[in-house]
Amino acid sequence: MRKLHALKLAATALLLAAGTSGAIAAQTSDPLAAKGEYIARAADCAACHTLKGGKPFAGGYAIASPLGTIYATNITPSKTAGIGNWTEAQFARAVREGVSADGHHLYPAMPYPDYAGISDSDMHALYTYMTTQVAPVDGQAAHVTALGFPYGIRSSMALWNLLYLKSPSHADVDAGNTLARGRYLVNALGHCSSCHTPRNLLMATDNSRYLAGADVAGWHAPNISSDPVAGIGGWSEGELAGFLKTGHAAGKAQAAGGMAEAVENSLRYLSDSDLHAMAAYLKSVPAQHDPAVTHPAYGYGQAPARIYDLDNAPSRKSLDAAAASTPIGEALLASRTYTDLPNVTEGARLFTDACASCHQPSGAGTEDHYYPSLYHNSATGGVTANNLVMAILHGVDRTGADGPTYMPAFDRDMNDAQIAAVSNFVASSYGNPALKVDAAQVKMLRAGGPPPALKLWMPRLLALGAIVILLLAGLLITLLRRKRSR
Ligand code: HEC
Ligand code: HEC
Ligand code: HEC
């Protein structure tokens, strides 16, 4: 823990020395390419096209789509393995319409339905950056996408595009219009909708529920519409901009999972004025009300009256006195001395052993919020316990504009029942007491979350298709026989 603190202090000092107010500087002196680099950051092209520790834009990142694994391709300017022979028009068509230079359709794991709105001048800058500043890598990515039947039929995407692909204007937004700039950054570049908007049966975003929250690979990307209870209406613009820049807002939320990647690869590089434009726009998005939600996700819980410190004698005494009446006191006693107390829950015991050293026995976290409070925290008070469970399974590992943040993953140290127990303890002590988790749910989240409706229905649809074909064939044969017998 000390090490982490030292690391954090060093990182903060470095950032303070460098000045944190503006965006992180571009790598090139050519202004057009530098603009393109900023677009590539804002659109987070590297998130999928660069493997962690691999060569920039050389591809290979596996996207565990529920329909099968889809691999991002090499988009370096290599003439043999990348886009080195592509014209700007071919590049723009792939990015906005999902059609590769040789005419094959891309799966929307590449977020072209969002990029459809990228302006002509930004596309030109992006193409210039990708083809002049990125080092060519001549090897194909180690894995190529091969989905099973029927998802492997790429031409079916043409029909999908006909149904769902929009063709918005490609003019530049007025630089002085903050809300228009924010909308452009959130929609066309940031593709926030690709995680935060629910999808329909055919996996297209359901725009009638724009930013109403959705499940992504086990995590829940929350409602970020302006609704004051179900969404982010209660966040200030500063809190939102700060969250996007650093990955946390004290007393509100932290970014783990896909959101941590968005902060680390993309959002921490954006200028403060762009981050504020995004925040202002989000606060203007029509509210997606949810009658089932009665509290803001960060609105649950309050500091317990007593904070227990085992290394301090007077506190230890009051702990003994309090032990019988509060679950936290019981848990502490249980883990250190009275392990056989019959009424101590498994969850309380696990919390004391595995979590309290950082989040504090009270759950209040540390004063500097580096170890966050578990109450007033959207991961423990939301409509689902998914992010609580996923954070325990996979931890938090993120670098924001204020430096690195780390919580260990417990996926190897705790089994499904234990994670369920500690999650229930955390939710009932600090968060939304209505949240209940069982081992089966943890098992499902460990495996990457529930399959989408399309996957659940496809065997039935295929079976239905087969029946329809058989019926038609039968009808045809009967008709032919009748004709012959006549
Ligand atoms: C969320 C992940 C993701 C992001 C973000 C993303 N891509 Fe992709 N991209 C993919 C995947 C996956 C494919 C391959 C799709 C397929 O095989 O059907 C792809 C394919 C492409 C292709 C086609 C390459 C070829 O050989 O056919 C181009 C060009 C491309 N991406 C450019 C970009 C650019 C430029 C950006 C940023 C503006 C970007 N991508 C952002 C996932 C992503
Ligand atoms: C790859 C998927 C993904 C993308 C893309 C994404 N998010 Fe998120 N977002 C998430 C997840 C998952 C969480 C929950 C993180 C957690 O609790 O650890 C989240 C959390 C948030 C929160 C906190 C909400 C709360 O109530 O706790 C905000 C605000 C947010 N995202 C805004 C954005 C914006 C703005 C964009 C676009 C620039 C964006 N996100 C893009 C997945 C994503
Ligand atoms: C080594 C210190 C450490 C330990 C041990 C630890 N955490 Fe954390 N936890 C953190 C840090 C750091 C964060 C992220 C803070 C941030 O993003 O600013 C975090 C974040 C969280 C979050 C919010 C996650 C999200 O996605 O929003 C939850 C919930 C959480 N921890 C619960 C737990 C539980 C339950 C345990 C025990 C099983 C635990 N933590 C153990 C340090 C720790």
Coordinates of C-alpha atoms and ligand atoms in Angstrom, one line a residue:
M1 CA 0.0 0.0 0.0
R2 CA 2.8 2.3 0.9
K3 CA 4.4 1.6 -2.5
L4 CA 1.2 2.6 -4.2
H5 CA 1.0 5.8 -2.2
A6 CA 4.6 6.7 -3.1
L7 CA 3.9 5.9 -6.7
K8 CA 0.9 8.1 -6.7
L9 CA 2.7 11.0 -5.0
A10 CA 5.5 10.8 -7.5
A11 CA 3.1 10.8 -10.4
T12 CA 1.2 13.7 -8.9
A13 CA 4.4 15.7 -8.4
L14 CA 5.4 15.0 -12.0
L15 CA 2.1 16.1 -13.3
L16 CA 2.1 19.2 -11.2
A17 CA 5.6 20.0 -12.5
A18 CA 4.4 19.5 -16.1
G19 CA 1.3 21.5 -15.5
T20 CA -2.0 19.6 -15.9
S21 CA -4.3 22.3 -17.3
G22 CA -4.0 21.6 -21.0
A23 CA -4.0 18.4 -23.1
I24 CA -1.0 16.2 -23.4
A25 CA 1.2 17.5 -26.2
A26 CA 1.2 15.9 -29.7
Q27 CA 4.1 13.9 -31.0
T28 CA 4.5 15.7 -34.3
S29 CA 5.2 19.3 -35.4
D30 CA 3.0 19.1 -38.6
P31 CA -0.2 20.9 -37.5
L32 CA -2.4 18.8 -39.8
A33 CA -0.9 15.6 -38.5
A34 CA -1.1 16.9 -34.9
K35 CA -4.8 17.6 -35.4
G36 CA -5.2 14.1 -36.8
E37 CA -3.4 12.6 -33.7
Y38 CA -5.9 14.5 -31.5
I39 CA -8.8 13.1 -33.5
A40 CA -7.3 9.6 -33.2
R41 CA -7.1 10.1 -29.4
A42 CA -10.6 11.5 -29.1
A43 CA -12.0 8.6 -31.2
D44 CA -9.9 6.1 -29.3
C45 CA -8.7 4.2 -32.4
A46 CA -5.8 2.8 -30.4
A47 CA -8.2 1.1 -27.9
C48 CA -8.9 -1.7 -30.3
H49 CA -6.2 -1.4 -32.9
T50 CA -3.2 -1.4 -30.5
L51 CA -2.5 -4.4 -28.3
K52 CA -1.3 -3.6 -24.8
G53 CA 2.5 -3.5 -25.1
G54 CA 2.3 -4.1 -28.9
K55 CA 3.2 -1.9 -31.9
P56 CA 0.8 1.1 -32.4
F57 CA -2.2 0.2 -34.7
A58 CA -0.8 -3.2 -35.6
G59 CA -4.1 -4.8 -34.7
G60 CA -4.8 -8.1 -33.0
Y61 CA -6.9 -6.9 -30.0
A62 CA -9.6 -9.5 -29.4
I63 CA -13.1 -8.2 -28.9
A64 CA -15.1 -10.9 -27.1
S65 CA -18.3 -10.2 -29.0
P66 CA -21.1 -12.5 -27.8
L67 CA -21.3 -13.8 -31.3
G68 CA -17.7 -15.0 -31.3
T69 CA -14.3 -13.3 -31.1
I70 CA -13.7 -10.4 -33.5
Y71 CA -10.1 -9.2 -34.0
A72 CA -9.2 -5.6 -34.8
T73 CA -7.0 -5.4 -37.9
N74 CA -3.6 -3.8 -38.8
I75 CA -4.3 -0.2 -39.8
T76 CA -0.7 0.9 -40.0
P77 CA 0.4 2.3 -43.4
S78 CA 2.0 -1.0 -44.3
K79 CA 1.5 -1.7 -48.0
T80 CA 1.3 -5.4 -47.5
A81 CA -0.6 -5.9 -44.2
G82 CA -2.2 -2.5 -43.5
I83 CA -3.8 0.5 -45.2
G84 CA -0.7 1.7 -47.0
N85 CA -2.4 1.5 -50.5
W86 CA -5.7 2.9 -49.4
T87 CA -6.9 6.3 -50.8
E88 CA -8.4 8.8 -48.4
A89 CA -11.9 8.0 -49.9
Q90 CA -11.4 4.2 -49.1
F91 CA -10.2 5.0 -45.6
A92 CA -13.2 7.4 -45.0
R93 CA -15.6 4.7 -46.3
A94 CA -14.2 2.1 -43.9
V95 CA -14.3 4.4 -40.9
R96 CA -17.8 5.9 -41.6
E97 CA -19.6 3.1 -43.5
G98 CA -17.9 -0.1 -42.4
V99 CA -16.8 -1.2 -45.9
S100 CA -13.2 -2.2 -46.3
A101 CA -11.1 -1.2 -49.4
D102 CA -11.7 -4.6 -51.1
G103 CA -15.5 -4.2 -50.6
H104 CA -16.0 -6.6 -47.7
H105 CA -18.2 -5.5 -44.8
L106 CA -16.9 -4.8 -41.3
Y107 CA -18.7 -5.9 -38.2
P108 CA -20.0 -3.1 -36.1
A109 CA -17.4 -4.1 -33.4
M110 CA -15.6 -1.4 -35.3
P111 CA -17.9 1.5 -34.2
Y112 CA -18.5 2.9 -37.7
P113 CA -22.2 3.7 -37.0
D114 CA -20.8 6.4 -34.5
Y115 CA -17.9 7.5 -36.7
A116 CA -20.4 8.1 -39.5
G117 CA -20.6 11.6 -38.1
I118 CA -16.9 12.5 -38.4
S119 CA -16.5 15.7 -40.3
D120 CA -14.6 15.9 -43.6
S121 CA -11.8 18.1 -42.3
D122 CA -11.3 15.8 -39.2
M123 CA -11.3 12.7 -41.5
H124 CA -8.6 14.4 -43.7
A125 CA -6.5 15.2 -40.6
L126 CA -7.0 11.6 -39.3
Y127 CA -6.0 10.1 -42.7
T128 CA -2.9 12.3 -42.8
Y129 CA -1.9 11.3 -39.3
M130 CA -2.4 7.6 -39.8
T131 CA -0.5 7.5 -43.1
T132 CA 2.4 9.8 -42.3
Q133 CA 3.1 9.5 -38.6
V134 CA 2.3 5.9 -37.8
A135 CA 5.1 3.4 -38.4
P136 CA 4.2 0.7 -40.9
V137 CA 4.1 -2.9 -39.5
D138 CA 4.3 -5.5 -42.2
G139 CA 3.0 -8.6 -40.3
Q140 CA -0.7 -9.6 -40.3
A141 CA -2.2 -9.6 -36.8
A142 CA -1.7 -13.1 -35.2
H143 CA -5.5 -13.7 -35.2
V144 CA -8.1 -13.1 -37.9
T145 CA -11.8 -13.1 -37.4
A146 CA -13.8 -16.2 -38.3
L147 CA -17.3 -16.2 -36.9
G148 CA -19.4 -19.3 -37.1
F149 CA -22.6 -19.6 -39.2
P150 CA -24.7 -17.5 -39.5
Y151 CA -22.7 -14.5 -38.2
G152 CA -19.8 -15.3 -40.5
I153 CA -21.8 -14.1 -43.5
R154 CA -20.4 -10.5 -43.8
S155 CA -22.7 -9.5 -46.6
S156 CA -25.6 -9.7 -44.1
M157 CA -24.1 -6.5 -42.7
A158 CA -25.3 -4.6 -45.9
L159 CA -28.9 -5.2 -44.9
W160 CA -28.0 -4.2 -41.3
N161 CA -26.5 -1.0 -42.6
L162 CA -29.6 -0.3 -44.7
L163 CA -31.7 -0.5 -41.5
Y164 CA -29.4 1.2 -39.0
L165 CA -26.6 3.3 -40.6
K166 CA -27.3 7.0 -40.7
S167 CA -25.6 9.4 -43.0
P168 CA -25.2 12.7 -41.0
S169 CA -23.7 15.9 -42.2
H170 CA -19.9 16.0 -42.6
A171 CA -19.6 19.8 -42.1
D172 CA -17.5 21.1 -39.2
V173 CA -19.5 22.1 -36.1
D174 CA -19.4 25.8 -35.2
A175 CA -16.3 26.1 -32.9
G176 CA -18.1 28.7 -30.7
N177 CA -21.1 26.4 -30.0
T178 CA -20.2 24.5 -26.8
L179 CA -23.2 22.1 -26.9
A180 CA -22.6 21.3 -30.6
R181 CA -19.0 20.6 -30.0
G182 CA -19.9 18.5 -27.0
R183 CA -22.4 16.5 -29.0
Y184 CA -19.9 15.9 -31.7
L185 CA -17.2 14.7 -29.2
V186 CA -19.6 12.4 -27.4
N187 CA -21.3 11.0 -30.5
A188 CA -19.1 11.0 -33.5
L189 CA -15.6 10.7 -31.9
G190 CA -16.1 9.4 -28.4
H191 CA -18.7 6.8 -29.4
C192 CA -20.0 6.8 -25.8
S193 CA -23.3 5.4 -27.1
S194 CA -21.6 2.1 -28.2
C195 CA -21.4 1.2 -24.5
H196 CA -24.0 3.5 -22.8
T197 CA -27.0 2.9 -25.0
P198 CA -29.0 -0.4 -24.9
R199 CA -29.1 -2.5 -28.0
N200 CA -32.0 -4.1 -29.8
L201 CA -32.5 -7.7 -30.9
L202 CA -30.2 -7.1 -33.9
M203 CA -27.5 -5.5 -31.8
A204 CA -28.1 -2.0 -33.1
T205 CA -28.2 0.8 -30.5
D206 CA -31.8 1.7 -29.5
N207 CA -31.8 5.4 -30.0
S208 CA -35.1 5.9 -28.2
R209 CA -33.1 5.0 -25.1
Y210 CA -30.1 7.1 -25.9
L211 CA -27.5 6.9 -23.1
A212 CA -30.0 5.1 -20.8
G213 CA -27.4 2.5 -19.7
A214 CA -26.4 -0.9 -21.0
D215 CA -24.5 -4.1 -20.1
V216 CA -21.1 -4.5 -21.8
A217 CA -19.2 -7.7 -21.3
G218 CA -20.2 -8.1 -17.6
W219 CA -19.9 -4.4 -16.7
H220 CA -22.8 -2.0 -16.6
A221 CA -22.3 1.2 -18.4
P222 CA -24.7 3.4 -16.3
N223 CA -27.4 5.8 -17.5
I224 CA -25.5 9.0 -18.4
S225 CA -28.6 11.0 -19.5
S226 CA -29.5 14.2 -17.6
D227 CA -32.1 12.4 -15.4
P228 CA -31.3 13.7 -11.8
V229 CA -32.1 10.3 -10.2
A230 CA -31.4 7.6 -12.8
G231 CA -28.7 9.5 -14.7
I232 CA -26.0 12.1 -14.1
G233 CA -28.3 15.1 -13.7
G234 CA -27.0 15.5 -10.1
W235 CA -23.3 15.7 -11.1
S236 CA -21.8 19.2 -11.7
E237 CA -20.2 19.9 -15.0
G238 CA -16.9 20.1 -13.2
E239 CA -17.4 16.7 -11.6
L240 CA -18.2 15.1 -15.0
A241 CA -15.2 16.8 -16.8
G242 CA -12.9 15.7 -13.9
F243 CA -14.2 12.1 -14.1
L244 CA -13.6 11.9 -17.8
K245 CA -10.1 13.3 -17.3
T246 CA -8.9 11.3 -14.3
G247 CA -11.4 8.4 -14.0
H248 CA -12.8 9.3 -10.6
A249 CA -15.1 11.8 -9.0
A250 CA -15.1 11.8 -5.2
G251 CA -18.4 10.8 -3.7
K252 CA -19.7 9.8 -7.1
A253 CA -17.9 7.1 -9.1
Q254 CA -14.7 5.5 -10.4
A255 CA -13.8 4.2 -13.9
A256 CA -12.9 0.5 -14.2
G257 CA -13.4 -1.9 -17.1
G258 CA -14.1 -0.4 -20.5
M259 CA -14.5 3.1 -19.0
A260 CA -10.9 2.9 -17.5
E261 CA -9.7 2.1 -21.0
A262 CA -11.5 5.1 -22.4
V263 CA -10.0 7.4 -19.8
E264 CA -6.5 5.9 -20.2
N265 CA -6.3 5.8 -24.0
S266 CA -8.4 8.7 -24.9
L267 CA -10.2 11.1 -22.5
R268 CA -7.1 12.0 -20.4
Y269 CA -5.5 13.5 -23.6
L270 CA -8.4 15.9 -24.3
S271 CA -8.3 19.6 -23.7
D272 CA -10.2 21.0 -20.7
S273 CA -12.5 23.0 -22.9
D274 CA -13.4 19.8 -24.9
L275 CA -14.0 17.9 -21.7
H276 CA -16.2 20.7 -20.4
A277 CA -18.1 20.8 -23.7
M278 CA -18.8 17.0 -23.4
A279 CA -20.0 17.5 -19.8
A280 CA -22.2 20.4 -20.7
Y281 CA -23.7 18.3 -23.6
L282 CA -24.3 15.3 -21.4
K283 CA -26.2 17.5 -18.9
S284 CA -28.4 18.6 -21.8
V285 CA -29.3 15.1 -23.1
P286 CA -33.0 14.4 -22.6
A287 CA -33.6 12.6 -19.3
Q288 CA -34.0 8.8 -19.5
H289 CA -36.2 8.4 -16.5
D290 CA -36.5 5.0 -14.8
P291 CA -39.4 4.6 -12.4
A292 CA -37.6 1.6 -10.7
V293 CA -34.7 3.9 -9.6
T294 CA -35.5 5.8 -6.4
H295 CA -32.0 7.0 -5.4
P296 CA -29.1 8.3 -7.5
A297 CA -26.6 5.4 -7.6
Y298 CA -24.1 7.5 -5.6
G299 CA -26.8 8.6 -3.1
Y300 CA -26.8 5.6 -0.7
G301 CA -25.2 5.3 2.7
Q302 CA -23.6 7.5 5.3
A303 CA -20.5 7.4 7.4
P304 CA -20.9 5.0 10.4
A305 CA -20.7 6.8 13.7
R306 CA -17.5 5.0 14.8
I307 CA -14.4 4.2 12.9
Y308 CA -12.6 1.2 14.2
D309 CA -8.8 1.1 14.4
L310 CA -7.3 -2.2 15.6
D311 CA -3.9 -0.7 16.3
N312 CA -5.2 1.9 18.7
A313 CA -5.9 0.8 22.3
P314 CA -8.9 3.1 23.1
S315 CA -10.4 2.4 19.8
R316 CA -9.9 -1.3 20.4
K317 CA -11.9 -1.0 23.6
S318 CA -14.8 0.8 22.0
L319 CA -14.6 -1.8 19.3
D320 CA -15.1 -4.5 21.8
A321 CA -18.1 -2.6 23.1
A322 CA -19.6 -2.1 19.7
A323 CA -18.8 -5.5 18.4
A324 CA -22.1 -7.1 19.3
S325 CA -24.2 -4.3 17.8
T326 CA -22.6 -3.5 14.4
P327 CA -21.7 -5.9 11.6
I328 CA -18.5 -4.1 11.0
G329 CA -17.3 -4.4 14.6
E330 CA -18.3 -8.0 14.6
A331 CA -16.4 -8.6 11.4
L332 CA -13.2 -7.0 12.8
L333 CA -13.4 -9.1 15.9
A334 CA -14.1 -12.1 13.9
S335 CA -11.1 -11.8 11.7
R336 CA -8.6 -10.9 14.4
T337 CA -9.7 -12.7 17.5
Y338 CA -13.1 -14.3 17.8
T339 CA -13.2 -16.3 14.5
D340 CA -15.8 -18.6 16.0
L341 CA -18.5 -15.9 16.7
P342 CA -21.5 -17.6 15.3
N343 CA -23.3 -14.5 14.0
V344 CA -20.5 -13.1 11.9
T345 CA -21.2 -13.5 8.2
E346 CA -18.8 -14.9 5.7
G347 CA -19.1 -11.6 3.8
A348 CA -18.1 -9.4 6.8
R349 CA -15.1 -11.7 7.5
L350 CA -13.9 -11.5 3.9
F351 CA -14.4 -7.7 3.8
T352 CA -12.2 -7.4 6.9
D353 CA -9.5 -9.6 5.5
A354 CA -9.4 -8.5 1.9
C355 CA -10.9 -5.0 1.6
A356 CA -10.7 -3.0 4.9
S357 CA -7.0 -2.3 4.6
C358 CA -7.6 0.1 1.7
H359 CA -11.3 1.0 1.9
Q360 CA -11.0 1.2 5.8
P361 CA -13.0 -0.8 8.2
S362 CA -15.7 1.9 8.1
G363 CA -15.9 1.6 4.3
A364 CA -15.2 5.4 4.2
G365 CA -12.0 5.1 2.3
T366 CA -9.0 7.4 2.9
E367 CA -9.3 11.1 3.3
D368 CA -7.6 11.9 0.0
H369 CA -10.1 9.6 -1.8
Y370 CA -7.3 7.6 -3.3
Y371 CA -9.0 4.6 -1.7
P372 CA -12.6 5.5 -2.3
S373 CA -15.5 5.4 0.1
L374 CA -17.8 2.5 -0.6
Y375 CA -20.9 4.6 0.2
H376 CA -21.8 7.5 -2.0
N377 CA -20.4 5.3 -4.8
S378 CA -22.2 4.4 -8.0
A379 CA -20.6 0.9 -8.0
T380 CA -22.4 -0.1 -4.7
G381 CA -25.7 1.9 -5.0
G382 CA -26.7 1.3 -8.7
V383 CA -29.5 -0.7 -10.1
T384 CA -27.2 -3.7 -10.6
A385 CA -24.4 -5.2 -8.6
N386 CA -22.5 -6.0 -11.8
N387 CA -19.8 -3.3 -11.4
L388 CA -19.2 -4.2 -7.7
V389 CA -18.7 -7.8 -8.6
M390 CA -16.6 -7.0 -11.7
A391 CA -14.4 -4.6 -9.7
I392 CA -13.8 -7.4 -7.2
L393 CA -13.1 -9.9 -9.9
H394 CA -10.9 -7.8 -12.1
G395 CA -9.7 -4.9 -9.9
V396 CA -9.0 -1.4 -11.1
D397 CA -5.9 -0.6 -13.2
R398 CA -6.0 2.8 -14.8
T399 CA -3.9 5.8 -15.6
G400 CA -5.7 9.1 -15.7
A401 CA -4.5 12.6 -16.1
D402 CA -3.7 12.6 -12.3
G403 CA -1.6 9.4 -12.4
P404 CA -2.1 5.6 -11.9
T405 CA -4.8 4.0 -9.8
Y406 CA -4.7 0.4 -8.7
M407 CA -6.9 -2.1 -6.9
P408 CA -5.9 -5.8 -7.1
A409 CA -8.1 -8.4 -8.8
F410 CA -9.5 -11.1 -6.6
D411 CA -10.6 -13.5 -9.4
R412 CA -8.0 -16.1 -8.4
D413 CA -8.2 -15.6 -4.7
M414 CA -11.9 -15.9 -4.1
N415 CA -14.5 -18.4 -5.5
D416 CA -17.9 -17.4 -6.8
A417 CA -19.7 -17.9 -3.4
Q418 CA -17.1 -15.8 -1.6
I419 CA -17.3 -13.0 -4.1
A420 CA -21.1 -13.1 -3.8
A421 CA -20.8 -13.0 0.0
V422 CA -18.5 -10.0 0.1
S423 CA -20.6 -8.2 -2.5
N424 CA -23.7 -8.7 -0.5
F425 CA -22.0 -7.5 2.6
V426 CA -20.7 -4.3 0.8
A427 CA -24.1 -3.6 -0.8
S428 CA -26.1 -4.1 2.4
S429 CA -23.6 -2.2 4.6
Y430 CA -22.7 0.7 2.3
G431 CA -24.8 0.7 -0.9
N432 CA -28.2 -0.2 -2.2
P433 CA -29.5 -2.8 0.3
A434 CA -31.9 -4.2 -2.4
L435 CA -28.9 -5.5 -4.4
K436 CA -28.5 -9.3 -3.9
V437 CA -25.9 -11.4 -5.6
D438 CA -25.6 -15.2 -5.7
A439 CA -22.8 -17.5 -6.8
A440 CA -24.5 -18.3 -10.1
Q441 CA -24.5 -14.6 -11.0
V442 CA -20.8 -14.3 -10.2
K443 CA -20.1 -17.3 -12.3
M444 CA -22.0 -15.7 -15.3
L445 CA -20.2 -12.4 -14.9
R446 CA -16.8 -14.2 -14.6
A447 CA -17.5 -15.7 -17.9
G448 CA -18.1 -12.3 -19.5
G449 CA -21.8 -11.5 -18.8
P450 CA -25.1 -12.8 -20.2
P451 CA -25.3 -13.5 -23.9
P452 CA -27.4 -11.0 -25.9
A453 CA -30.9 -11.8 -27.1
L454 CA -29.7 -12.3 -30.7
K455 CA -27.5 -15.2 -29.6
L456 CA -30.2 -16.7 -27.4
W457 CA -32.7 -16.5 -30.2
M458 CA -30.6 -17.4 -33.2
P459 CA -30.8 -21.2 -32.7
R460 CA -34.6 -20.9 -32.6
L461 CA -34.6 -18.5 -35.5
L462 CA -32.4 -20.9 -37.5
A463 CA -34.7 -23.8 -36.5
L464 CA -37.7 -21.7 -37.5
G465 CA -36.0 -20.9 -40.8
A466 CA -35.3 -24.7 -41.4
I467 CA -39.0 -25.5 -40.7
V468 CA -40.1 -22.8 -43.1
I469 CA -37.8 -24.1 -45.8
L470 CA -39.0 -27.7 -45.2
L471 CA -42.7 -26.5 -45.4
L472 CA -42.0 -24.6 -48.6
A473 CA -40.2 -27.6 -50.1
G474 CA -43.1 -29.9 -49.1
L475 CA -45.6 -27.5 -50.6
L476 CA -43.6 -27.4 -53.9
I477 CA -43.4 -31.2 -54.1
T478 CA -47.1 -31.6 -53.5
L479 CA -47.9 -29.0 -56.2
L480 CA -45.6 -30.7 -58.7
R481 CA -47.1 -34.1 -57.9
R482 CA -50.6 -32.8 -58.4
K483 CA -49.6 -31.2 -61.7
R484 CA -48.1 -34.5 -62.8
S485 CA -51.1 -36.7 -61.7
R486 CA -53.3 -34.4 -63.7
Ligands
HEC1 C1 -14.2 -0.6 -30.4 C2 -13.1 -1.1 -31.1 C3 -12.6 -0.3 -32.3 C4 -12.4 1.1 -32.3 C5 -12.5 2.1 -31.2 C6 -11.9 1.4 -33.7 N1 -11.9 0.2 -34.4 FE1 -11.3 0.1 -36.4 N2 -11.8 -1.9 -36.4 C7 -12.2 -2.6 -35.3 C8 -12.4 -4.0 -35.7 C9 -12.9 -5.1 -34.7 C10 -12.2 -4.1 -37.0 C11 -12.3 -5.3 -37.9 C12 -13.8 -5.6 -38.2 C13 -14.0 -6.8 -39.0 O1 -13.1 -7.6 -39.2 O2 -15.2 -6.9 -39.4 C14 -11.8 -2.7 -37.5 C15 -11.5 -2.4 -38.8 C16 -11.0 -1.1 -39.2 C17 -10.6 -0.8 -40.5 C18 -10.7 -1.7 -41.7 C19 -9.4 -2.4 -41.9 C20 -9.4 -3.4 -43.0 O3 -8.3 -4.0 -43.3 O4 -10.5 -3.7 -43.6 C21 -10.2 0.5 -40.5 C22 -9.6 1.3 -41.7 C23 -10.3 1.0 -39.1 N3 -10.8 -0.1 -38.4 C24 -9.9 2.2 -38.7 C25 -10.2 2.7 -37.5 C26 -10.0 4.1 -37.1 C27 -9.3 5.1 -37.9 C28 -10.5 4.2 -35.8 C29 -10.6 5.5 -35.0 C30 -11.3 6.6 -35.6 C31 -11.0 2.9 -35.4 N4 -10.8 2.0 -36.4 C32 -11.5 2.6 -34.1 C33 -12.4 -2.1 -34.0 C34 -12.3 -0.8 -33.6
HEC2 C1 -16.1 0.5 -23.7 C2 -17.3 0.9 -23.1 C3 -17.5 2.4 -22.7 C4 -17.3 3.5 -23.4 C5 -16.8 3.6 -24.9 C6 -17.7 4.6 -22.6 N1 -18.0 4.2 -21.4 FE1 -18.6 5.4 -19.8 N2 -18.7 3.7 -18.6 C7 -18.5 2.4 -19.0 C8 -18.6 1.5 -17.8 C9 -18.5 0.0 -17.9 C10 -18.8 2.4 -16.7 C11 -18.9 1.9 -15.3 C12 -17.5 1.9 -14.7 C13 -17.3 1.5 -13.3 O1 -18.3 1.6 -12.5 O2 -16.2 1.1 -13.0 C14 -18.9 3.7 -17.2 C15 -19.1 4.9 -16.4 C16 -19.3 6.2 -16.9 C17 -19.7 7.3 -16.1 C18 -20.0 7.3 -14.6 C19 -21.5 7.1 -14.4 C20 -21.9 6.7 -13.1 O3 -23.1 7.0 -12.7 O4 -21.2 6.1 -12.3 C21 -19.7 8.4 -16.9 C22 -20.1 9.8 -16.6 C23 -19.3 7.9 -18.3 N3 -19.1 6.6 -18.2 C24 -19.3 8.7 -19.4 C25 -18.8 8.3 -20.6 C26 -18.6 9.1 -21.8 C27 -18.9 10.6 -21.8 C28 -18.2 8.3 -22.8 C29 -17.7 8.8 -24.2 C30 -16.6 9.7 -24.2 C31 -18.1 7.0 -22.3 N4 -18.5 7.0 -21.0 C32 -17.6 5.9 -23.0 C33 -18.3 2.0 -20.3 C34 -18.0 2.8 -21.4
HEC3 C1 -4.9 -2.4 -2.3 C2 -6.0 -1.5 -2.0 C3 -7.4 -2.1 -2.3 C4 -8.0 -3.2 -1.8 C5 -7.3 -4.3 -1.0 C6 -9.3 -3.2 -2.3 N1 -9.6 -2.1 -3.0 FE1 -11.3 -1.6 -3.9 N2 -10.4 0.0 -4.7 C7 -9.1 0.4 -4.5 C8 -8.8 1.5 -5.4 C9 -7.5 2.3 -5.6 C10 -10.0 1.8 -6.2 C11 -10.2 2.8 -7.4 C12 -10.2 4.2 -6.9 C13 -10.4 5.1 -8.1 O1 -10.7 4.7 -9.2 O2 -10.1 6.3 -7.9 C14 -11.0 0.8 -5.7 C15 -12.3 0.8 -6.2 C16 -13.3 -0.1 -5.7 C17 -14.7 0.0 -6.0 C18 -15.3 0.9 -7.1 C19 -15.1 0.1 -8.4 C20 -15.8 0.8 -9.6 O3 -15.8 0.1 -10.7 O4 -16.4 1.8 -9.5 C21 -15.3 -1.0 -5.3 C22 -16.8 -1.3 -5.3 C23 -14.3 -1.6 -4.5 N3 -13.1 -1.0 -4.7 C24 -14.6 -2.6 -3.6 C25 -13.6 -3.4 -3.0 C26 -13.8 -4.6 -2.3 C27 -15.2 -5.2 -2.0 C28 -12.6 -5.1 -1.9 C29 -12.3 -6.4 -1.2 C30 -12.7 -7.6 -1.8 C31 -11.6 -4.1 -2.3 N4 -12.2 -3.1 -3.0 C32 -10.2 -4.2 -2.1 C33 -8.2 -0.1 -3.7 C34 -8.4 -1.3 -3.0

